Short mmCIF file of C-alpha atoms in Angstrom, two decimals:
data_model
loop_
_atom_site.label_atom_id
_atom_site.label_comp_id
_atom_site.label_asym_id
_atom_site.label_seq_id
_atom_site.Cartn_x
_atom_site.Cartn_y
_atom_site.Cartn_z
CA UNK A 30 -11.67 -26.21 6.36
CA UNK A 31 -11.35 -22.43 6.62
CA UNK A 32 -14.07 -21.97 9.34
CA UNK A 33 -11.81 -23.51 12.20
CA UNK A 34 -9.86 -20.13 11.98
CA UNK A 35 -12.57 -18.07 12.60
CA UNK A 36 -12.81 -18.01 16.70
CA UNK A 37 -9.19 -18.43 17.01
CA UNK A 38 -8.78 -14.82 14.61
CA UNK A 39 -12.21 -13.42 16.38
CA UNK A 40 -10.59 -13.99 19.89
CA UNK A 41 -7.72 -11.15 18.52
CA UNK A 42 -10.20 -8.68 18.58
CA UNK A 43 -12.31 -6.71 20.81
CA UNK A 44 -14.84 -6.22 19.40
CA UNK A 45 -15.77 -6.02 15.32
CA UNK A 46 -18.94 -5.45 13.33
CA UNK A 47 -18.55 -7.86 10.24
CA UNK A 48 -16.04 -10.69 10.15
CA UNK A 49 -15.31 -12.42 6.56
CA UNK A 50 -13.39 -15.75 5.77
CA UNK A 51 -12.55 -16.48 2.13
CA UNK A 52 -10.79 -19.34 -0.03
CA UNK A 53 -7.22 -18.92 -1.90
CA UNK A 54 -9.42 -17.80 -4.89
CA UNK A 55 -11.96 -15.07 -3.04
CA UNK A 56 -14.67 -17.39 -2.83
CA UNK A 57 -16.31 -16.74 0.66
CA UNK A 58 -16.44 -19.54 3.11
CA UNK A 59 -17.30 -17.72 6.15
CA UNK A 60 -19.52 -14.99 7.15
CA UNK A 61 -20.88 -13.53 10.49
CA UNK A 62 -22.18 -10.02 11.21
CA UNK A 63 -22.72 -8.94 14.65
CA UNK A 64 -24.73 -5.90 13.19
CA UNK A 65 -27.93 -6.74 11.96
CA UNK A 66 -29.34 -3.36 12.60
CA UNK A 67 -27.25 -1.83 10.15
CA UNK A 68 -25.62 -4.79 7.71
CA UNK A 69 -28.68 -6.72 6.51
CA UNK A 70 -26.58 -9.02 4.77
CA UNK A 71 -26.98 -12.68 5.52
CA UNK A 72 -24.41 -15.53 5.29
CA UNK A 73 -26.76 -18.35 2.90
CA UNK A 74 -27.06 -15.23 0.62
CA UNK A 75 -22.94 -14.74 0.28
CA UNK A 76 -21.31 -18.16 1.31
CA UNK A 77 -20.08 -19.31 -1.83
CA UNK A 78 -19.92 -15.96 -3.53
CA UNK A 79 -17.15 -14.26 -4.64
CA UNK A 80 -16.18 -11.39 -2.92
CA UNK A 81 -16.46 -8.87 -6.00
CA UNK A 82 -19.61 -10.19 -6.93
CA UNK A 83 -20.86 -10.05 -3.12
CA UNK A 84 -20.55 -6.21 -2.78
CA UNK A 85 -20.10 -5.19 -6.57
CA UNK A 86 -21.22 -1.92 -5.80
CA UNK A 87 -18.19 -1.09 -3.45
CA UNK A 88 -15.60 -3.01 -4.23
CA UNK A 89 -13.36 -3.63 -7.31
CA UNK A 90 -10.86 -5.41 -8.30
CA UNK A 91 -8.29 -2.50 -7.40
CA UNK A 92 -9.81 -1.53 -4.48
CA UNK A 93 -10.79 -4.86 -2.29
CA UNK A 94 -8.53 -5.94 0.00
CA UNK A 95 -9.24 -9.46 0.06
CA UNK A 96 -7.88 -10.03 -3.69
CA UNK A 97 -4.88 -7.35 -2.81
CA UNK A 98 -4.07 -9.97 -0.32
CA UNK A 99 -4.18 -12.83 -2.46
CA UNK A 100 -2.34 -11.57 -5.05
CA UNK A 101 0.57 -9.98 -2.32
CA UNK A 102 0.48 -12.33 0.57
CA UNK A 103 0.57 -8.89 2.33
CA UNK A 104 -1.95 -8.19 5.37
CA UNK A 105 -4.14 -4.72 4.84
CA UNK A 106 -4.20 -3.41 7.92
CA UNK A 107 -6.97 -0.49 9.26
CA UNK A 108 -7.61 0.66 5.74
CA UNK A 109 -10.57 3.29 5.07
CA UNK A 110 -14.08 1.72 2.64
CA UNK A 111 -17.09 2.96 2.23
CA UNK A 112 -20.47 0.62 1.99
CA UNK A 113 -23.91 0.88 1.23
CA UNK A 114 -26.93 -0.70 3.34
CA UNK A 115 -30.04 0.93 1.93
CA UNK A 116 -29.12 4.47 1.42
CA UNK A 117 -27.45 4.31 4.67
CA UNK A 118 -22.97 4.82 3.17
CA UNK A 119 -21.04 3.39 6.35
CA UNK A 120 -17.43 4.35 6.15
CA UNK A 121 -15.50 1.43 7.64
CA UNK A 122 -12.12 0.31 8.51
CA UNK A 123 -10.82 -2.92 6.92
CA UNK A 124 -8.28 -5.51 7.86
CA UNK A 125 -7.69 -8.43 5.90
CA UNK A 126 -5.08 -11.19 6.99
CA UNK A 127 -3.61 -13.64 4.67
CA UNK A 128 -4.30 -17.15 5.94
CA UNK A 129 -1.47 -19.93 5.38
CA UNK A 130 -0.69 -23.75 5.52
CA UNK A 131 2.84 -24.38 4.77
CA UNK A 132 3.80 -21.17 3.57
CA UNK A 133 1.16 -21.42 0.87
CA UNK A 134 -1.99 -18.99 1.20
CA UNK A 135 -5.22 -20.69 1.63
CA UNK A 136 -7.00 -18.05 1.83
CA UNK A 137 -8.01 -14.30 4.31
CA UNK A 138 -9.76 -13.35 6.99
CA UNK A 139 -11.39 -9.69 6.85
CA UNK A 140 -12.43 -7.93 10.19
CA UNK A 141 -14.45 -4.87 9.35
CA UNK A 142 -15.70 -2.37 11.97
CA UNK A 143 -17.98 0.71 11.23
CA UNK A 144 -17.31 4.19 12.12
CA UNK A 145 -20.04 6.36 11.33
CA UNK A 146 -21.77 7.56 14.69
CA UNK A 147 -24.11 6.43 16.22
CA UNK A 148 -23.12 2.97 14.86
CA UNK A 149 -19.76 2.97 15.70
CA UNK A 150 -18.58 0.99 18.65
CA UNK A 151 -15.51 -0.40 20.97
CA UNK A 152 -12.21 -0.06 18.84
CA UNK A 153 -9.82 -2.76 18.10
CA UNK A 154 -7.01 -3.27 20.38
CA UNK A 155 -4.29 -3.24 17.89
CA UNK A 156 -1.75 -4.36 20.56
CA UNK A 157 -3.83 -7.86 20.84
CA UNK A 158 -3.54 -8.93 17.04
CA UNK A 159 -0.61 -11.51 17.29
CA UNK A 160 1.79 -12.24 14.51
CA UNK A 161 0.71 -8.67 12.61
CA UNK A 162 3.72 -6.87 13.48
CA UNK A 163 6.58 -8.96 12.79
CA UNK A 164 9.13 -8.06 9.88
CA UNK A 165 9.22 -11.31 7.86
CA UNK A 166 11.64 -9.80 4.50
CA UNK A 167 15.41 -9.62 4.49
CA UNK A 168 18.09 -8.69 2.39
CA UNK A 169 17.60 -11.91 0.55
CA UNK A 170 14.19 -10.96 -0.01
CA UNK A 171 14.83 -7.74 -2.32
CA UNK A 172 16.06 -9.64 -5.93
CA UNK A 173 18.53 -8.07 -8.75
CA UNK A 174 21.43 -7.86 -10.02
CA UNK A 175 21.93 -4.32 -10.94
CA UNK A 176 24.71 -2.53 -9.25
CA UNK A 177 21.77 0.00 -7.66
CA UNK A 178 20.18 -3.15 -6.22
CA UNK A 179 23.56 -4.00 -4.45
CA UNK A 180 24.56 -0.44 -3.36
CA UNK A 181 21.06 -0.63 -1.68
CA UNK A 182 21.85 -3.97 -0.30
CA UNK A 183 25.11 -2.22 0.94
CA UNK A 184 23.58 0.53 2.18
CA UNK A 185 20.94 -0.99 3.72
CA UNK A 186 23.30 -2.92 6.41
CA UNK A 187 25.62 0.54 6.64
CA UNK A 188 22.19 2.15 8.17
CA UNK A 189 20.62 -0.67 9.98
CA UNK A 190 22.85 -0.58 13.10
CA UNK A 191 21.86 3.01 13.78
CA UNK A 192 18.86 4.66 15.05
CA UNK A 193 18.83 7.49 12.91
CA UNK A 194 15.64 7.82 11.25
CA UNK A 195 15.30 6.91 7.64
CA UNK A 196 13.49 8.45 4.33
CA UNK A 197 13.25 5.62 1.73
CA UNK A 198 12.28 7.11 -1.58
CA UNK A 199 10.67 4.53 -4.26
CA UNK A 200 7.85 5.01 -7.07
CA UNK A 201 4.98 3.07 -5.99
CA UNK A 202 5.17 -1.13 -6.18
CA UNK A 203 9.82 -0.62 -5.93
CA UNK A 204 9.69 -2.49 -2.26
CA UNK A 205 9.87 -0.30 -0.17
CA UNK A 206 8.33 -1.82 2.29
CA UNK A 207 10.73 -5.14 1.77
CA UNK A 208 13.38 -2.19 2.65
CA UNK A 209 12.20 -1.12 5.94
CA UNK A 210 11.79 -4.66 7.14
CA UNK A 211 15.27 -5.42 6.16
CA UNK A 212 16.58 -2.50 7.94
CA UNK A 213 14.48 -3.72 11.51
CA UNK A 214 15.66 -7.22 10.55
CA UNK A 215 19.29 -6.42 10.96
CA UNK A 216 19.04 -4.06 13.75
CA UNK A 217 19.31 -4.42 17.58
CA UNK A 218 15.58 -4.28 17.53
CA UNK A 219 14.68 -7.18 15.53
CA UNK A 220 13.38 -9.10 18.70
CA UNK A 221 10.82 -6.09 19.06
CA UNK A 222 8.00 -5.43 17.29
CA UNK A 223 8.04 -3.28 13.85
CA UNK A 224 5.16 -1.64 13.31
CA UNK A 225 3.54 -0.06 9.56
CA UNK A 226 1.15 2.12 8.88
CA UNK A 227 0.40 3.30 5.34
CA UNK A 228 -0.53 6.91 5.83
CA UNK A 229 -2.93 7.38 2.86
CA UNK A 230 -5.03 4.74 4.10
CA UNK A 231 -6.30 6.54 7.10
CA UNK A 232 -8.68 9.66 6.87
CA UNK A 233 -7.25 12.42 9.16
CA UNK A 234 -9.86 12.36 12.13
CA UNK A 235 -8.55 8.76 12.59
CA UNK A 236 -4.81 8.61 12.32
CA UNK A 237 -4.77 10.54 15.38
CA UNK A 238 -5.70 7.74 17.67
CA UNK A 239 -4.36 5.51 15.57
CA UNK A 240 -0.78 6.58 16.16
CA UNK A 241 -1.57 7.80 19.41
CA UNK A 242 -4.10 6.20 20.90
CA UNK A 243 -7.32 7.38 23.03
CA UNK A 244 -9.06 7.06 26.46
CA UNK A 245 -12.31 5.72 27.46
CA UNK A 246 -14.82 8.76 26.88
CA UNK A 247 -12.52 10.86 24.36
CA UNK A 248 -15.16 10.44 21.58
CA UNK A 249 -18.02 8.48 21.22
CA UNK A 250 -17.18 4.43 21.16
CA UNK A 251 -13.84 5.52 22.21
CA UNK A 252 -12.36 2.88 24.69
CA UNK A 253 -8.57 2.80 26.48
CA UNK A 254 -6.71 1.82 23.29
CA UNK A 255 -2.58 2.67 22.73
CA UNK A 256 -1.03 4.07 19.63
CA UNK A 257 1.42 2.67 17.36
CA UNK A 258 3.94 4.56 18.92
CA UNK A 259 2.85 2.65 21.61
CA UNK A 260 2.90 -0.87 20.30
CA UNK A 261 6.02 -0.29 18.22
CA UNK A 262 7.44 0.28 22.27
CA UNK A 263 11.43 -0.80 21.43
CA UNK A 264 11.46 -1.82 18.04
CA UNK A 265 10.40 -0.13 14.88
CA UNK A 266 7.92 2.67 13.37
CA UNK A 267 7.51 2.68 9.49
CA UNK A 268 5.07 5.20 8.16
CA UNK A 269 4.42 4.46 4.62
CA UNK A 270 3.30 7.51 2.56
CA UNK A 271 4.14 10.08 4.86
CA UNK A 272 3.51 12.81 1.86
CA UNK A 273 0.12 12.01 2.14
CA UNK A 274 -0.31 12.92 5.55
CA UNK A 275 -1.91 16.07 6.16
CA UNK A 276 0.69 19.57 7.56
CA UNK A 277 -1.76 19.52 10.57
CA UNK A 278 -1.01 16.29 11.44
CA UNK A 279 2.80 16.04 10.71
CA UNK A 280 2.87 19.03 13.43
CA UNK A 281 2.03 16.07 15.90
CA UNK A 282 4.51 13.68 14.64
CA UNK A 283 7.35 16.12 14.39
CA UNK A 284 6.66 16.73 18.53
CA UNK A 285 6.43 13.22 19.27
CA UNK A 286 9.55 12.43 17.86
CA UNK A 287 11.30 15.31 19.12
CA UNK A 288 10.10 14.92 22.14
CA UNK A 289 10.18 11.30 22.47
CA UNK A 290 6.72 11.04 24.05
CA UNK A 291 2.95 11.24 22.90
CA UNK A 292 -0.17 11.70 24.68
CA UNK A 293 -3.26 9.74 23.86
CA UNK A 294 -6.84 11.96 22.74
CA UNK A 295 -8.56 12.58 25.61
CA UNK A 296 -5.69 11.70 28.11
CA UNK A 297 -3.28 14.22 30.03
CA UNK A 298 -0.62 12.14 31.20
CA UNK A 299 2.76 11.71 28.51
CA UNK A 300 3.95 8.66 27.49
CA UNK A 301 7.78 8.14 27.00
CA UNK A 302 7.78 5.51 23.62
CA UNK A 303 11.00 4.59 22.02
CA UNK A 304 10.90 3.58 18.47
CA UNK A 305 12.98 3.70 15.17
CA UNK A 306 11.02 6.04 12.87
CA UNK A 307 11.34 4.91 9.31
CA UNK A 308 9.29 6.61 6.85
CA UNK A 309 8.56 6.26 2.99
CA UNK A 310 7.52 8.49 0.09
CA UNK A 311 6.73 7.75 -3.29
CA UNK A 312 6.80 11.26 -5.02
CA UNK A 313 10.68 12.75 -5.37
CA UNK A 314 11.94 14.22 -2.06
CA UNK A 315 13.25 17.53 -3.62
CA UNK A 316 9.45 18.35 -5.25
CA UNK A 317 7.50 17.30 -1.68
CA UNK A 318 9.95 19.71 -0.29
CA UNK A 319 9.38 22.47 -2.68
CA UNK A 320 5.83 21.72 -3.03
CA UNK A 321 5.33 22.66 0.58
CA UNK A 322 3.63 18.94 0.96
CA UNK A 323 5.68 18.06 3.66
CA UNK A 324 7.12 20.43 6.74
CA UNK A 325 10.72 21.53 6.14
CA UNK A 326 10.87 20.75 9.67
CA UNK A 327 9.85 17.08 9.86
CA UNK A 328 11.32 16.50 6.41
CA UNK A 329 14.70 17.16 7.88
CA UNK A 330 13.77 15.46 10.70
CA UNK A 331 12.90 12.04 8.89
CA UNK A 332 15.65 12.14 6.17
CA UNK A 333 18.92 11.42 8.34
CA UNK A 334 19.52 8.65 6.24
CA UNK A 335 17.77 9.39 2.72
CA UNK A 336 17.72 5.58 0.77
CA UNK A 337 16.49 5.97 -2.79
CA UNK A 338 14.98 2.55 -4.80
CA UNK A 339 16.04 2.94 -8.59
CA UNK A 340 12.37 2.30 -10.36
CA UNK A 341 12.78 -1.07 -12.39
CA UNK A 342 12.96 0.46 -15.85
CA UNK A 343 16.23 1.99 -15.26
CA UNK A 344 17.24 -1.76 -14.38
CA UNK A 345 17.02 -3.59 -17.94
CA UNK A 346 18.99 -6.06 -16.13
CA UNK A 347 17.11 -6.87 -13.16
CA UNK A 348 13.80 -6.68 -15.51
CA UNK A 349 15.81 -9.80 -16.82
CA UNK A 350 16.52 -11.43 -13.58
CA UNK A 351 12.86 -10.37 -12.14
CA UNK A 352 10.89 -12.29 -15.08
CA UNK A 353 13.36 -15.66 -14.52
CA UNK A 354 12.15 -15.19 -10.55
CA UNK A 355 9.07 -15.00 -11.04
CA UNK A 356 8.44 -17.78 -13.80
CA UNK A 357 10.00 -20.07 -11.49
CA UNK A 358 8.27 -18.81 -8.57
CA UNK A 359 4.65 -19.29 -10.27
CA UNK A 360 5.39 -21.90 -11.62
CA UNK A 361 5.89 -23.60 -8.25
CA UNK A 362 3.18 -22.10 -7.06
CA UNK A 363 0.53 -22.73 -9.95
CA UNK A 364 2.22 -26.31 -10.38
CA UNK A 365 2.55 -25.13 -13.93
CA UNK A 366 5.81 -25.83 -16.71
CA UNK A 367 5.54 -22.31 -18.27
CA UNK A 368 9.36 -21.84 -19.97
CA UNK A 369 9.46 -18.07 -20.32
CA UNK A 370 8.45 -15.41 -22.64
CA UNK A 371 7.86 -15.35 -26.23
CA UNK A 372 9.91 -13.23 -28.47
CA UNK A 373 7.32 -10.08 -28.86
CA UNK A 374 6.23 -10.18 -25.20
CA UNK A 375 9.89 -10.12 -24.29
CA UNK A 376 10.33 -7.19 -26.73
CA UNK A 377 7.24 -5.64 -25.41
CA UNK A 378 8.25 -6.07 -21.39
CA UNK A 379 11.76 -3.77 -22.39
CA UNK A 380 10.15 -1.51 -24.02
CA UNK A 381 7.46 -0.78 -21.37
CA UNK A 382 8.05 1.71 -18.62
CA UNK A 383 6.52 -0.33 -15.98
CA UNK A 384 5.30 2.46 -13.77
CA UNK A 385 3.97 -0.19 -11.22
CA UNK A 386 7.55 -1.39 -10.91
CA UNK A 387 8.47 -4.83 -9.97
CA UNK A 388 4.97 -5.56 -8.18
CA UNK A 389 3.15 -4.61 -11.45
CA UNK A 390 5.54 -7.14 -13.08
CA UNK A 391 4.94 -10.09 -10.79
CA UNK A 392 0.70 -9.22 -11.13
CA UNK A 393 1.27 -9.10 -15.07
CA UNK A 394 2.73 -12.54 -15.17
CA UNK A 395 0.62 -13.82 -12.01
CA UNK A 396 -2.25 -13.16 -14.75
CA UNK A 397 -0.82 -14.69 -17.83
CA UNK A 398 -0.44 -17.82 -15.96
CA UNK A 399 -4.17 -18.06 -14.81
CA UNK A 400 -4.92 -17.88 -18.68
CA UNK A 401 -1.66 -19.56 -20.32
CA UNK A 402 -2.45 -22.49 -22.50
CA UNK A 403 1.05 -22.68 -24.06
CA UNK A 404 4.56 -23.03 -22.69
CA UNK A 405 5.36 -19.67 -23.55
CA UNK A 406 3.61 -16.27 -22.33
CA UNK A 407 2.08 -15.10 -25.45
CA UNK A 408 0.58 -11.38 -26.18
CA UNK A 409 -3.02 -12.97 -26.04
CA UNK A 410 -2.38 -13.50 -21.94
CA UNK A 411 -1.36 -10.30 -21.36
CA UNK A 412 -3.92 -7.44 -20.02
CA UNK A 413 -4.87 -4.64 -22.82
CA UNK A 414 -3.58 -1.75 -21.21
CA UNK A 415 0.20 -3.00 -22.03
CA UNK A 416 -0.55 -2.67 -25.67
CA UNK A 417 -1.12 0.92 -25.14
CA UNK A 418 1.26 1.82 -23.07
CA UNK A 419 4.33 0.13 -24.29
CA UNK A 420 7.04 1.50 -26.91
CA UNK A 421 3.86 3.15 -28.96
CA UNK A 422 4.10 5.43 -25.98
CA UNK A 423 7.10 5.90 -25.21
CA UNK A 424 7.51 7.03 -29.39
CA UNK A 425 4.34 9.33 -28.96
CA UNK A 426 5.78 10.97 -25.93
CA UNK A 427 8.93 11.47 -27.47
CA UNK A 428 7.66 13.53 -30.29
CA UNK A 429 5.72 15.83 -27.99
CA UNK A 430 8.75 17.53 -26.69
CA UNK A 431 8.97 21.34 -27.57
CA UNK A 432 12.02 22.51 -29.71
CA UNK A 433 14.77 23.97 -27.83
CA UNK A 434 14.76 28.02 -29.41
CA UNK A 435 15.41 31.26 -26.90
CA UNK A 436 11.82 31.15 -25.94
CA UNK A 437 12.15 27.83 -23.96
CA UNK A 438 11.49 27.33 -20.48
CA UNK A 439 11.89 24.08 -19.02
CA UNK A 440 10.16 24.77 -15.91
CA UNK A 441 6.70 26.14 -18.28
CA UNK A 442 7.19 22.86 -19.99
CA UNK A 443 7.09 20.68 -17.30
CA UNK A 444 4.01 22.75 -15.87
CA UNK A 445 1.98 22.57 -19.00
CA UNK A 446 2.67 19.06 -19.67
CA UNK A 447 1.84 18.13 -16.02
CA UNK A 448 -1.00 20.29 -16.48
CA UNK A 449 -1.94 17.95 -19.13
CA UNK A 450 -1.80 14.83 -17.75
CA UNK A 451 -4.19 15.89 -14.60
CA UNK A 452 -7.04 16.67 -17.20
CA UNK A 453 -6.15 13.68 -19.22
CA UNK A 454 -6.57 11.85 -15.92
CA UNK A 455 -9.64 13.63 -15.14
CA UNK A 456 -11.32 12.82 -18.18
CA UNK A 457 -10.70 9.04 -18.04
CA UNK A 458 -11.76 8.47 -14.07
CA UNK A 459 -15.32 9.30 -12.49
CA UNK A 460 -13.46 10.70 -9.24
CA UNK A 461 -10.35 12.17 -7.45
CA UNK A 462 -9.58 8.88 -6.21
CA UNK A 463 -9.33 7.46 -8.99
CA UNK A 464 -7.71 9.71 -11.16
CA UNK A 465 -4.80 10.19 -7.74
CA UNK A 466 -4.60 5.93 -8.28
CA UNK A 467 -4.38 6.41 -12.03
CA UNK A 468 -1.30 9.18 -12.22
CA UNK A 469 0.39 7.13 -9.39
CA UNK A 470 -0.18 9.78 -6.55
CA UNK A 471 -2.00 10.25 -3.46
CA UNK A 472 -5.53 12.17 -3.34
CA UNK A 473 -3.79 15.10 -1.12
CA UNK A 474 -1.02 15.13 -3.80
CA UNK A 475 -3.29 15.78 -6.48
CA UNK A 476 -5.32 18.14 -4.84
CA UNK A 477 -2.23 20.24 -4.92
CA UNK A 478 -2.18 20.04 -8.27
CA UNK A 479 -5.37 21.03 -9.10
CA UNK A 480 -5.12 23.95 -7.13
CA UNK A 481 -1.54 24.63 -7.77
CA UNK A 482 -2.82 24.83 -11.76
CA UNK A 483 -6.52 26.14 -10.90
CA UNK A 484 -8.20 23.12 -12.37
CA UNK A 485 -11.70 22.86 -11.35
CA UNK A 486 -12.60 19.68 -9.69
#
């Protein structure tokens, strides 16, 4: 059923290396390479596969985009991966698209192009991907019932009518992505196009073109392709993790806004864009300020408007309200009858800190309801990792703090016991990547860190 989308999706692009259909549950349906010289991969060999056990060497649950968009209904747009043919490591750039009937996915479609010369070839044409760009949350799509959730909600249509830029501020799963579609959504440019690029997923010799764009003969494979500035023309920029862009780059952006014009690699000729910049962090303003991790310049620059997202365990009420949501949600989804929580995992859900926020929440139960057997979500469905990181934790890290006396220094204490958790982090992962995932930061963050504490990597 899934294979009639495949020319109509292939016909978006210019040109790609690998193209991947899967089913609702990351079975794959479809497969075509048009690079046999490098990907020796064959469809009869992966049709019917799933896609973790197709390329089990690269991809994980965590880091696949195919089962990121089945579990978020999100599309993953240009994000960085690495594969192996042989000993041959290609480092590609991945887009996976959520495919739906009636609102309901069905299943993705992955377009995956390499980039390692001399392999790589004719770049996408982001301006010829329909549908990708449009803003499709509101303010009804951002739930609670806390009085921070409706101050944001407030605030939210205060800014929208404006063109100042905006800084959103949110711990990592809060929304804010659901808040810079709302603010596009009720703003004179809602008929235009709002663009998002999450800037940690890009390495730095790409983002470059990729917000810019390039001319035919600017690098090798390089073809006449516009920036995002470009294709956001009218509407709406949101850069997504602008703290882990790197200083040399936010030089560029900080001229492009000011001067309201960019110039593509390899070109000469300025072009005028107007766009509403809207950008997102998700480490506190004030320490990616004083942490030199973003230009004082741009900073000031971006945060006109500043719109913090209150992390969801300072909202015991909308933790309430979120788990009613969602068991209603799923269980329309799922066609299941699951009535709610049971006592302990209800106790155990206020006690935890829920450092994924409300996105961690809706994966959590999304799980227990694969496995559920009862009418109530039990401990049993639940993944370990609560069990250790619930109110046992929150007790243990209590304890740890130092005794107030003349000796005390808060800022030494918050250094040391930072300094802790990096080598705690580095102990438990096999690389920086995973350790930056693990602590909640980006790779450039923590390689700050280490350097800012002389940890060896």
């Amino acid at each position: 059923m899934l294979e009639r989308y495949a020319e109509q999706i292939l016909k978006a692009y210019n040109h790609i290396d690998t193209f991947i259909v899967t089913d609702k549950n990351g079975i794959i349906e479809y497969y075509v390479t048009f690079r046999p010289d490098v990907n020796t991969n064959v469809a009869k060999k992966l049709i019917g596969k799933h896609v973790l056990d197709a390329w089990s060497k690269d991809i994980t649950r965590d880091t696949s985009t195919i089962m990121r968009v089945l579990e978020t209904g999100e599309a993953v747009l240009d994000e960085y991966q690495e594969f192996h043919y042989g000993d041959l490591v290609m480092p590609s750039m991945n887009t996976t698209l959520p495919i739906k009937e009636h609102d309901r996915i069905v299943g993705t479609a992955t377009m995956i192009r390499y980039l390692l010369e001399p392999f790589a070839r004719t770049e996408i044409t982001i301006d010829k991907i329909p549908g990708v760009y449009e803003a499709k949350y509101t303010l009804d799509d951002i739930k609670g019932v806390s009085e921070s959730i409706q101050y944001l909600k407030e605030k939210i249509k205060m800014v929208a009518g404006s063109d100042s830029s905006v800084l959103i501020y949110g711990e990592t799963g809060t929304g804010k992505e659901l808040v810079a579609q709302s603010l596009h959504n009720l703003s004179s440019r809602a008929e235009k196009k709002f663009v998002s690029q999450n800037c940690a997923a890009i390495p730095e010799n790409l983002l470059e073109s990729i917000l810019f764009g390039s001319v035919k003969g600017a690098y090798t494979g390089a073809e006449n392709t516009p920036g995002l500035f470009e294709v956001a023309k009218g509407g709406t920029l949101f850069l997504d993790e602008i703290n882990s862009m790197p200083l040399s780059m936010q030089a560029k952006i900080l001229k492009a806004i000011e001067e309201k014009q960019v110039t593509r690699i390899g070109g000469h000729n300025p072009i005028s864009t107007d766009v509403r910049i809207i950008t997102a962090v998700n480490e506190r303003p004030l320490d990616i300020l004083k942490n030199g991790i973003v230009r004082k310049d741009l900073f000031y620059r971006l945060s006109v408007v500043e719109i913090d997202i209150e992390p969801l365990r300072n909202r015991p009420e909308d933790l309430e309200y979120m788990i009613s949501h969602y068991i209603t949600s799923l269980n329309k989804k799922m066609n299941r009858a699951i009535l709610g929580l049971s006592d302990d995992v209800y106790a155990l859900f206020r006690a935890y800190d829920w450092p994924g926020n409300v996105r961690e929440l809706k994966n959590v139960l999304e799980g227990a309801f694969n496995v559920a057997t009862s009418r109530t979500i039990e401990k049993k469905y639940l993944p370990s990792y609560l069990f250790s990181y619930g109110s046992d934790a929150r007790i243990k890290s209590a304890e740890t703090v130092p005794d107030l006396s003349e000796d005390f220094s808060l800022d030494q204490s918050v250094s040391e016991y930072e300094k802790n958790l990096l080598l705690k982090a580095l102990e438990k992962t096999k690389n920086m990547s995973d350790a930056a995932r693990l602590l909640g930061i980006s790779k450039q963050t923590l390689s700050y860190k280490l350097q800012k504490y002389r940890i060896g990597k």
